[in-house]
Amino acid sequence: EKAGYKHFMQKEIFEQPRAIIDTLRSVVDLNQERLRLSDLNISQDLVKTVKRIHLVACGTSYHACLVAKYLLEQLCHVPVDVDLGSEFRYRGPLLNSNSLLLVVSQSGETADTRAALKEGLERGAHCRAVVNVVGSTLARMAHGVLYTHAGPEIGVASTKTFTTQLVALYLFALHWAHLSGRIQPRQLSYHIQGLRELPGKIEEVLSAEQTLREWARRFMDREHFLYLGRGLLYPIALEGALKMKEISYIHAEGYAAGEMKHGPIALVDEKMPVVALIQKGPLYEKMLSNVQEVKARGGKVLAFVEGDRDVRLDDDVLQFCVPQTAPWLAPIVFTVPLQLLAYHMADLRGTDVDQPRNLAKSVTVE
Ligand code: F6R
């Protein structure tokens, strides 16, 4: 049932183009370029009523929420808070009938996320869920649901469920922006066009799997990694580092690249590989100067760079070309090579990739 792949995780990484198409098809009328999100149960009145959105999740799903904050604030102009499930209810969140609580979960069973949703329901917030498992507890508890159509995920590490969460949250933001009159049909069709092209771009990354295996072989003996990103790719640095930790047991930390000089740069020496995520746009030059800072201290840089294959950063920087997408979609394409890097690192180190030590697929106790 692994369909020729060595592990479920590898199979699930390769299933991402299909999972994204299925998630899109479930809500986007691709001919008419309209969104059908009726199960989410969001009306124009609700959009007018809601003054703040709270996104709550755990682990990888939390990283999807961090990306969604950018999308919702910029496309919908609504203030967004993001919380970890295990923190949310203990900080006395200010929830009322002007709040929308959106919980995000693959399993729909995670105990801390469930407790957050219960808190929201008790305090009269409007509650919605993005989940993968149909009929799961969160799906039943919330007042509306948006399903990711990733299919069953067997590997403990989330892969296709993360990228489909990012797609679903993007669709959520577009729907909200449309209902609030912030985007017009023409802009909506621009966004949908970008989403349509996404599976092909992911295929391009997947076809470069061997490069990432070689990189993994070069660095498999290291015990520490830093991951740096800015803007939309900051949460992806966190996610890349989480994947590396949980399956290869290499210590990895994700940082906002601008934070380097506030502490973590002290860690950099020739033994520290640094993964740098570099998107085109306003933060491009800033990321390049972060790369120089690392190099000046002897660190080895593994750069994932959006766009042109011909643009070379530097001869002693390892460089992987990530296909260019519409700006909002960069987090999705950048995720895939980081999954492959972590996967091959784990495989080469001989860990139990699909069942990492001490972890469970669904954390149903606090
Ligand atoms: C990491 C991973 C976990 C889950 C977390 C939340 O690869 O899979 O961090 O993301 O346990 O699980 P769900 O999304 O089921 O609520």
GROMACS .gro file of N, CA and C and ligand atoms in nm, residues 57-62 104-110 113 138 153 155-159 161 165 239 242-243 246 359-363, ligand 1:
model
  112
   57ALA      N    1  -0.436   2.627   1.707
   57ALA     CA    2  -0.397   2.493   1.662
   57ALA      C    3  -0.271   2.450   1.737
   58CYS      N    4  -0.225   2.329   1.708
   58CYS     CA    5  -0.102   2.276   1.769
   58CYS      C    6  -0.005   2.232   1.658
   59GLY      N    7   0.122   2.235   1.690
   59GLY     CA    8   0.225   2.175   1.603
   59GLY      C    9   0.225   2.233   1.462
   60THR      N   10   0.228   2.143   1.366
   60THR     CA   11   0.231   2.184   1.226
   60THR      C   12   0.108   2.268   1.189
   61SER      N   13  -0.007   2.230   1.242
   61SER     CA   14  -0.130   2.305   1.211
   61SER      C   15  -0.119   2.449   1.263
   62TYR      N   16  -0.046   2.467   1.372
   62TYR     CA   17  -0.020   2.603   1.424
   62TYR      C   18   0.062   2.684   1.323
  104VAL      N   19  -0.775   2.477   1.367
  104VAL     CA   20  -0.719   2.407   1.251
  104VAL      C   21  -0.655   2.277   1.300
  105SER      N   22  -0.693   2.166   1.238
  105SER     CA   23  -0.643   2.037   1.285
  105SER      C   24  -0.656   1.931   1.177
  106GLN      N   25  -0.554   1.850   1.161
  106GLN     CA   26  -0.564   1.736   1.069
  106GLN      C   27  -0.665   1.636   1.123
  107SER      N   28  -0.640   1.588   1.245
  107SER     CA   29  -0.720   1.478   1.302
  107SER      C   30  -0.859   1.522   1.345
  108GLY      N   31  -0.869   1.648   1.387
  108GLY     CA   32  -0.996   1.694   1.446
  108GLY      C   33  -1.016   1.639   1.586
  109GLU      N   34  -0.911   1.583   1.647
  109GLU     CA   35  -0.924   1.521   1.779
  109GLU      C   36  -0.825   1.575   1.882
  110THR      N   37  -0.734   1.661   1.843
  110THR     CA   38  -0.629   1.707   1.933
  110THR      C   39  -0.688   1.771   2.059
  113THR      N   40  -0.668   2.156   2.121
  113THR     CA   41  -0.747   2.232   2.023
  113THR      C   42  -0.896   2.217   2.054
  138LEU      N   43  -1.386   1.790   1.629
  138LEU     CA   44  -1.386   1.934   1.602
  138LEU      C   45  -1.487   1.969   1.493
  153GLU      N   46  -0.368   1.028   0.621
  153GLU     CA   47  -0.224   1.049   0.634
  153GLU      C   48  -0.174   0.949   0.739
  155GLY      N   49   0.183   0.852   0.786
  155GLY     CA   50   0.307   0.899   0.849
  155GLY      C   51   0.272   0.992   0.963
  156VAL      N   52   0.345   0.979   1.074
  156VAL     CA   53   0.314   1.064   1.190
  156VAL      C   54   0.341   1.212   1.157
  157ALA      N   55   0.445   1.238   1.081
  157ALA     CA   56   0.477   1.377   1.046
  157ALA      C   57   0.377   1.429   0.942
  158SER      N   58   0.319   1.543   0.969
  158SER     CA   59   0.222   1.600   0.875
  158SER      C   60   0.293   1.655   0.753
  159THR      N   61   0.245   1.618   0.636
  159THR     CA   62   0.302   1.671   0.512
  159THR      C   63   0.190   1.724   0.422
  161THR      N   64  -0.117   1.712   0.471
  161THR     CA   65  -0.225   1.780   0.544
  161THR      C   66  -0.186   1.926   0.572
  165GLN      N   67  -0.390   2.242   0.428
  165GLN     CA   68  -0.439   2.343   0.525
  165GLN      C   69  -0.409   2.483   0.473
  239GLU      N   70   0.836   2.541   1.041
  239GLU     CA   71   0.785   2.410   0.999
  239GLU      C   72   0.898   2.320   0.946
  242LEU      N   73   1.079   2.191   1.242
  242LEU     CA   74   1.001   2.089   1.314
  242LEU      C   75   1.010   1.954   1.243
  243LYS      N   76   0.996   1.956   1.109
  243LYS     CA   77   1.008   1.830   1.034
  243LYS      C   78   1.143   1.765   1.060
  246GLU      N   79   1.161   1.617   1.425
  246GLU     CA   80   1.076   1.506   1.466
  246GLU      C   81   1.109   1.375   1.396
  359LEU      N   82   0.635   0.982   1.959
  359LEU     CA   83   0.526   1.062   1.899
  359LEU      C   84   0.405   0.977   1.864
  360ALA      N   85   0.288   1.043   1.867
  360ALA     CA   86   0.164   0.978   1.824
  360ALA      C   87   0.101   1.063   1.715
  361LYS      N   88   0.028   0.999   1.626
  361LYS     CA   89  -0.033   1.073   1.515
  361LYS      C   90  -0.137   1.173   1.567
  362SER      N   91  -0.209   1.130   1.667
  362SER     CA   92  -0.311   1.223   1.715
  362SER      C   93  -0.303   1.230   1.867
  363VAL      N   94  -0.287   1.351   1.917
  363VAL     CA   95  -0.260   1.372   2.060
  363VAL      C   96  -0.391   1.404   2.130
  367F6R     C1   97   0.403   1.739   1.315
  367F6R     C2   98   0.270   1.697   1.352
  367F6R     C3   99   0.208   1.752   1.477
  367F6R     C4  100   0.061   1.786   1.453
  367F6R     C5  101  -0.008   1.828   1.584
  367F6R     C6  102  -0.151   1.872   1.561
  367F6R     O1  103   0.443   1.684   1.193
  367F6R     O2  104   0.209   1.621   1.282
  367F6R     O3  105   0.277   1.864   1.522
  367F6R     O4  106   0.052   1.887   1.358
  367F6R     O5  107  -0.004   1.723   1.675
  367F6R     O6  108  -0.230   1.768   1.510
  367F6R     P1  109  -0.368   1.795   1.443
  367F6R     O7  110  -0.343   1.876   1.319
  367F6R     O8  111  -0.425   1.660   1.414
  367F6R     O9  112  -0.452   1.874   1.540
   0.00000   0.00000   0.00000
